[in-house]
């Protein structure tokens, strides 16, 4: 079988990976020299803790297993089973953590509620004031800026794989074939469009104007090296408001009695923080849903995040090295993990994982391969 994969972000690259693993010939086409979208502009988190129960959690757990297997073969991914800690500061926040611990699937997530001293034994960099912390041992991380490069380097060792950068696919030709902006036609037994947040042009022509996927903008930042290990990912209690696993009467009480800080509420914020291989911290994020998106980045969210980070670290945050904005594609139905649609004979569109993309992409691609009979 010959598979044409359009898009070189993490979703497209994992589709290429599964096809090559199953012995198929793969041509992967990318409109830029390298993917530059949400696949690089994220935390690199393999985030199990907050996923909705059912299909979403099952997909994330399968993806976590696959990331571990692929990471053992591709060290350049920077895969590490670091877990996560969500410090809580008062009884209301603790009650939300305790409600999560009472879930039927809590053991699958690896939830534990730690005292502050126990949390600091797991992550000594957290010297600030907090009462307890929700620990999720199943969470993990990779290096987002280099993961696709490492995967591609491994793929290029196979004679069945070829990568064509700097080519934008403009047209579907008949069945199982596309034409790029160089005029070249690429045909195979299947074409998979993994175009990320690029939802106009050819995608709109193929899927129609009512594609159930929206674009979401975020702001993030990265610091200089911390100077010591941050041994887990770190979230704050605002993540309870954002992730579906934490919905409970206790969360309703938290929302009523302890609203978000105005800046956090305005920008739909949570704190997520992951240490990079060079020791720097990736910190975010905001969520903007209304179009047209702003073209500038705002300082108030960064100030808020810095304040929260410093309260957990109990020390000044390292200097901010870089700031950025990104856009990802998210299904408008939050219960759907991804939008997978046959748009022409032999042509499938796979998009819309939203903030689940880095977490779930290995399992999303595996499901595509199974459904298409690769």
Coordinates of C-alpha atoms in Angstrom, one line a residue:
X1 CA 0.0 0.0 0.0
X2 CA 1.1 3.6 -0.7
X3 CA -0.1 6.3 1.7
X4 CA 0.1 10.0 1.0
X5 CA 0.2 12.1 4.2
X6 CA -0.4 15.8 3.9
X7 CA 1.0 17.8 6.9
X8 CA 4.1 17.3 8.9
X9 CA 2.8 18.3 12.4
X10 CA 2.6 15.7 15.1
X11 CA -0.7 14.2 13.9
X12 CA 0.5 13.8 10.3
X13 CA 3.9 12.5 11.4
X14 CA 2.4 9.9 13.6
X15 CA 0.1 8.8 10.7
X16 CA 3.3 8.4 8.6
X17 CA 4.9 6.5 11.5
X18 CA 2.1 3.9 11.8
X19 CA 1.9 3.4 8.0
X20 CA 5.7 2.8 7.8
X21 CA 5.5 0.5 10.8
X22 CA 2.9 -1.6 9.0
X23 CA 5.1 -2.0 6.0
X24 CA 3.6 0.6 3.7
X25 CA 5.2 3.1 1.4
X26 CA 4.6 6.7 2.7
X27 CA 5.0 10.1 1.0
X28 CA 4.6 13.0 3.5
X29 CA 4.1 16.4 2.1
X30 CA 4.5 19.7 4.0
X31 CA 3.8 23.1 2.7
X32 CA 6.6 24.7 4.8
X33 CA 10.2 23.6 5.2
X34 CA 9.1 22.2 8.5
X35 CA 5.8 22.2 10.4
X36 CA 5.5 25.5 12.3
X37 CA 2.1 25.3 13.9
X38 CA 0.6 24.1 17.2
X39 CA 2.6 20.9 17.1
X40 CA 5.7 23.0 18.1
X41 CA 3.9 25.7 20.1
X42 CA 2.7 23.6 23.0
X43 CA 3.9 22.1 26.3
X44 CA 4.9 18.7 25.0
X45 CA 2.7 17.2 27.7
X46 CA 1.3 13.7 27.5
X47 CA -1.6 14.8 29.7
X48 CA -3.7 12.0 31.2
X49 CA -4.9 13.7 34.4
X50 CA -7.6 16.0 33.1
X51 CA -9.1 14.0 30.2
X52 CA -12.8 13.3 30.1
X53 CA -13.7 9.7 31.1
X54 CA -14.6 7.2 28.4
X55 CA -13.2 7.5 24.8
X56 CA -11.0 10.5 25.5
X57 CA -9.3 8.9 28.5
X58 CA -9.0 5.6 26.7
X59 CA -7.4 7.3 23.7
X60 CA -5.0 9.2 26.0
X61 CA -4.0 6.1 27.9
X62 CA -3.3 4.2 24.7
X63 CA -1.3 7.2 23.3
X64 CA 0.7 7.3 26.6
X65 CA 1.6 3.6 26.0
X66 CA 2.6 4.3 22.4
X67 CA 4.6 7.4 23.4
X68 CA 6.6 5.2 25.8
X69 CA 7.3 2.6 23.1
X70 CA 8.2 5.1 20.5
X71 CA 10.3 7.1 23.0
X72 CA 12.4 4.0 23.8
X73 CA 13.2 3.7 20.1
X74 CA 13.6 7.4 19.3
X75 CA 15.6 9.0 22.2
X76 CA 15.4 12.4 20.4
X77 CA 11.8 12.7 21.4
X78 CA 12.9 13.4 25.0
X79 CA 10.1 11.2 26.4
X80 CA 10.0 11.1 30.1
X81 CA 7.5 9.7 32.5
X82 CA 7.6 12.7 34.8
X83 CA 4.0 12.8 36.2
X84 CA 2.3 16.0 37.2
X85 CA 1.5 17.9 40.4
X86 CA -1.4 20.3 40.9
X87 CA -0.9 22.2 44.2
X88 CA -4.0 23.2 46.0
X89 CA -4.0 26.1 48.5
X90 CA -7.2 25.8 50.5
X91 CA -10.1 23.4 51.5
X92 CA -12.2 24.3 48.5
X93 CA -9.5 23.5 46.0
X94 CA -8.6 20.4 48.0
X95 CA -12.2 19.3 47.8
X96 CA -12.0 19.3 43.9
X97 CA -8.9 17.2 44.1
X98 CA -10.6 14.8 46.5
X99 CA -13.6 14.5 44.2
X100 CA -11.2 13.6 41.3
X101 CA -9.7 11.0 43.5
X102 CA -13.1 9.4 44.0
X103 CA -13.7 8.9 40.3
X104 CA -14.0 5.3 39.1
X105 CA -11.2 5.8 36.7
X106 CA -8.9 7.5 39.3
X107 CA -6.6 4.5 39.4
X108 CA -6.2 4.4 35.6
X109 CA -5.0 8.0 35.8
X110 CA -2.6 7.3 38.7
X111 CA -4.1 9.9 41.0
X112 CA -2.8 10.4 44.5
X113 CA -3.4 13.2 46.9
X114 CA -0.1 14.2 48.6
X115 CA 0.6 16.4 51.5
X116 CA 2.7 19.5 50.9
X117 CA 5.7 17.8 52.3
X118 CA 5.1 14.7 50.2
X119 CA 4.7 16.8 47.1
X120 CA 8.0 18.6 47.8
X121 CA 9.7 15.2 48.2
X122 CA 8.5 14.4 44.6
X123 CA 9.4 17.9 43.3
X124 CA 11.8 19.8 45.6
X125 CA 11.6 22.9 43.4
X126 CA 8.1 23.6 44.8
X127 CA 9.1 25.7 47.8
X128 CA 6.1 28.0 47.9
X129 CA 3.1 27.8 50.1
X130 CA 0.3 25.2 49.4
X131 CA -1.8 22.8 51.4
X132 CA -1.6 19.6 49.3
X133 CA -1.2 18.5 45.7
X134 CA -3.0 16.2 43.3
X135 CA -0.4 13.9 41.8
X136 CA -0.9 12.1 38.5
X137 CA 1.8 9.5 37.9
X138 CA 0.6 8.7 34.3
X139 CA 1.4 12.1 32.9
X140 CA 4.5 12.4 30.8
X141 CA 6.3 14.8 28.4
X142 CA 8.3 15.1 25.2
X143 CA 10.2 18.0 23.6
X144 CA 7.7 19.7 21.3
X145 CA 10.1 21.8 19.2
X146 CA 12.1 18.8 18.2
X147 CA 9.8 15.8 18.5
X148 CA 8.7 15.9 14.9
X149 CA 12.3 16.3 13.7
X150 CA 13.4 13.2 15.7
X151 CA 10.5 11.1 14.4
X152 CA 11.3 12.2 10.9
X153 CA 15.0 11.4 11.3
X154 CA 13.9 7.9 12.3
X155 CA 11.4 7.6 9.5
X156 CA 14.0 8.6 6.9
X157 CA 16.0 5.5 7.8
X158 CA 13.3 3.5 6.1
X159 CA 13.4 3.1 2.3
X160 CA 9.6 3.2 2.3
X161 CA 9.4 6.8 3.5
X162 CA 10.0 10.1 1.7
X163 CA 9.5 13.7 2.9
X164 CA 8.6 16.5 0.5
X165 CA 8.7 19.9 2.2
X166 CA 7.9 23.3 0.6
X167 CA 4.9 21.9 -1.3
X168 CA 1.3 23.0 -0.7
X169 CA -1.3 20.5 -1.8
X170 CA -3.9 22.5 -3.9
X171 CA -6.1 19.9 -5.5
X172 CA -7.5 16.4 -5.2
X173 CA -7.2 14.5 -8.5
X174 CA -9.7 11.7 -9.0
X175 CA -9.3 9.0 -6.4
X176 CA -6.4 8.7 -4.0
X177 CA -4.3 11.5 -5.6
X178 CA -3.4 15.1 -4.9
X179 CA -1.6 17.8 -6.9
X180 CA 0.8 20.2 -5.2
X181 CA 1.7 23.8 -6.1
X182 CA 4.7 22.5 -8.1
X183 CA 2.3 20.8 -10.4
X184 CA 3.3 17.4 -9.3
X185 CA 0.7 14.7 -8.7
X186 CA 1.1 12.3 -5.8
X187 CA -1.1 9.2 -6.0
X188 CA -1.5 6.2 -3.7
X189 CA -4.0 3.9 -2.1
X190 CA -5.0 6.4 0.5
X191 CA -4.5 10.1 1.2
X192 CA -4.7 11.5 4.7
X193 CA -5.0 15.3 5.2
X194 CA -3.6 16.3 8.6
X195 CA -3.6 20.0 8.0
X196 CA -3.9 21.2 11.6
X197 CA -5.4 24.7 12.0
X198 CA -5.3 25.2 8.2
X199 CA -9.1 24.9 7.6
X200 CA -9.6 27.1 4.6
X201 CA -8.7 26.6 0.9
X202 CA -8.7 23.0 -0.1
X203 CA -10.0 21.8 3.3
X204 CA -13.1 24.0 3.0
X205 CA -13.6 22.9 -0.6
X206 CA -13.5 19.2 0.4
X207 CA -15.2 19.3 3.8
X208 CA -17.7 22.1 3.1
X209 CA -18.4 25.3 5.0
X210 CA -19.9 23.5 8.1
X211 CA -16.8 21.6 9.2
X212 CA -17.4 21.0 13.0
X213 CA -14.0 22.3 13.9
X214 CA -13.0 25.7 15.2
X215 CA -9.6 27.5 15.7
X216 CA -8.3 28.4 19.1
X217 CA -5.5 30.9 19.9
X218 CA -3.2 30.7 22.8
X219 CA -0.3 32.6 24.4
X220 CA 2.7 30.9 26.0
X221 CA 6.3 31.6 27.1
X222 CA 9.6 30.0 27.9
X223 CA 12.2 31.0 30.5
X224 CA 15.9 30.7 30.9
X225 CA 17.0 27.6 32.7
X226 CA 15.6 27.2 36.2
X227 CA 19.0 26.1 37.6
X228 CA 17.5 22.9 39.2
X229 CA 15.3 20.1 38.1
X230 CA 11.5 20.6 38.0
X231 CA 10.9 16.9 38.3
X232 CA 7.2 16.9 37.4
X233 CA 4.8 19.0 35.2
X234 CA 2.9 21.5 37.3
X235 CA -0.6 22.9 37.0
X236 CA -2.7 25.2 39.2
X237 CA -6.3 24.9 40.4
X238 CA -7.5 26.9 37.4
X239 CA -6.8 23.7 35.4
X240 CA -9.7 22.2 37.4
X241 CA -12.0 24.7 35.7
X242 CA -10.6 23.8 32.3
X243 CA -10.4 20.0 32.2
X244 CA -13.5 17.8 32.1
X245 CA -12.2 15.2 34.6
X246 CA -12.5 17.7 37.4
X247 CA -16.2 18.5 37.0
X248 CA -18.1 17.9 40.2
X249 CA -20.2 19.6 42.8
X250 CA -17.0 20.5 44.6
X251 CA -15.9 22.4 41.4
X252 CA -19.2 24.2 41.3
X253 CA -18.7 25.3 44.9
X254 CA -15.2 26.5 44.0
X255 CA -16.5 28.5 41.1
X256 CA -19.2 30.1 43.2
X257 CA -17.0 30.9 46.3
X258 CA -13.6 31.5 44.7
X259 CA -13.9 32.9 41.2
X260 CA -10.9 33.1 39.0
X261 CA -8.7 36.2 39.1
X262 CA -10.0 38.8 36.7
X263 CA -7.1 38.4 34.2
X264 CA -7.3 34.6 34.3
X265 CA -11.1 34.7 33.7
X266 CA -10.8 37.2 30.9
X267 CA -8.3 35.2 29.0
X268 CA -9.7 31.7 30.0
X269 CA -6.4 30.9 31.7
X270 CA -4.8 28.0 33.6
X271 CA -1.2 27.4 34.6
X272 CA 0.6 24.5 33.0
X273 CA 4.4 24.4 33.4
X274 CA 6.9 21.9 32.0
X275 CA 10.7 21.9 32.2
X276 CA 12.5 21.6 28.9
X277 CA 15.7 19.6 28.2
X278 CA 17.8 22.7 28.5
X279 CA 16.3 23.5 32.0
X280 CA 14.0 26.3 30.8
X281 CA 10.3 26.3 31.7
X282 CA 7.5 26.3 29.2
X283 CA 4.6 28.2 30.8
X284 CA 1.1 28.9 29.7
X285 CA -1.6 29.4 28.7
X286 CA -4.6 31.5 27.5
X287 CA -7.5 30.5 25.2
X288 CA -9.2 32.8 22.7
X289 CA -12.1 31.5 20.7
X290 CA -13.7 34.5 19.0
X291 CA -12.6 35.5 15.5
X292 CA -10.9 37.5 14.3
X293 CA -8.0 36.7 16.6
X294 CA -5.7 39.5 17.9
X295 CA -2.4 39.7 16.1
X296 CA -0.5 40.9 19.2
X297 CA 0.4 39.2 22.5
X298 CA -0.8 40.8 25.7
X299 CA 1.3 41.3 28.8
X300 CA -1.3 40.9 31.5
X301 CA -1.6 37.1 31.1
X302 CA 2.2 36.8 31.3
X303 CA 2.2 38.8 34.5
X304 CA -0.5 36.6 36.0
X305 CA 1.3 33.4 35.1
X306 CA 4.6 34.7 36.5
X307 CA 2.9 35.5 39.8
X308 CA 1.4 32.0 40.0
X309 CA 4.7 30.3 39.1
X310 CA 6.7 32.3 41.7
X311 CA 4.1 31.5 44.4
X312 CA 4.7 27.8 43.7
X313 CA 8.5 28.0 43.3
X314 CA 8.9 30.3 46.3
X315 CA 11.5 32.2 44.3
X316 CA 11.7 34.6 41.4
X317 CA 11.0 33.0 38.0
X318 CA 13.9 32.9 35.6
X319 CA 14.0 35.6 32.9
X320 CA 11.5 35.1 30.1
X321 CA 13.5 34.0 27.0
X322 CA 10.7 34.0 24.4
X323 CA 7.0 34.5 24.1
X324 CA 4.7 33.3 21.4
X325 CA 1.1 32.8 20.2
X326 CA -0.2 29.7 18.5
X327 CA -3.5 28.5 16.9
X328 CA -4.8 25.0 17.0
X329 CA -7.9 23.2 15.6
X330 CA -10.5 21.9 18.0
X331 CA -13.8 20.0 17.5
X332 CA -16.8 22.1 18.3
X333 CA -18.3 19.1 20.1
X334 CA -16.0 18.8 23.1
X335 CA -16.9 15.1 23.5
X336 CA -15.1 14.2 20.2
X337 CA -11.5 13.5 20.4
X338 CA -10.8 14.2 16.7
X339 CA -12.7 14.9 13.5
X340 CA -12.1 12.1 11.0
X341 CA -14.0 12.4 7.7
X342 CA -13.8 10.8 4.3
X343 CA -14.0 13.8 2.0
X344 CA -13.5 12.0 -1.3
X345 CA -12.9 8.5 -2.5
X346 CA -9.7 7.4 -0.9
X347 CA -9.1 10.8 0.8
X348 CA -9.6 11.4 4.6
X349 CA -9.4 14.5 6.7
X350 CA -8.1 14.1 10.3
X351 CA -8.1 17.3 12.3
X352 CA -9.5 19.0 15.4
X353 CA -7.8 17.3 18.4
X354 CA -7.5 20.7 20.1
X355 CA -5.3 20.7 23.1
X356 CA -5.2 16.9 23.0
X357 CA -3.1 16.8 19.9
X358 CA 0.3 16.1 21.5
X359 CA -1.2 13.8 24.0
X360 CA -3.4 11.7 21.8
X361 CA -1.8 11.8 18.3
X362 CA -0.2 8.3 18.4
X363 CA -3.5 6.7 19.2
X364 CA -5.5 8.9 16.8
X365 CA -3.1 7.8 14.0
X366 CA -3.4 4.2 15.1
X367 CA -7.2 4.3 14.9
X368 CA -7.0 5.8 11.4
X369 CA -4.7 3.0 10.3
X370 CA -7.0 0.4 11.8
X371 CA -10.2 1.9 10.3
X372 CA -8.6 2.3 6.9
X373 CA -7.3 -1.3 7.0
X374 CA -3.6 -0.4 6.6

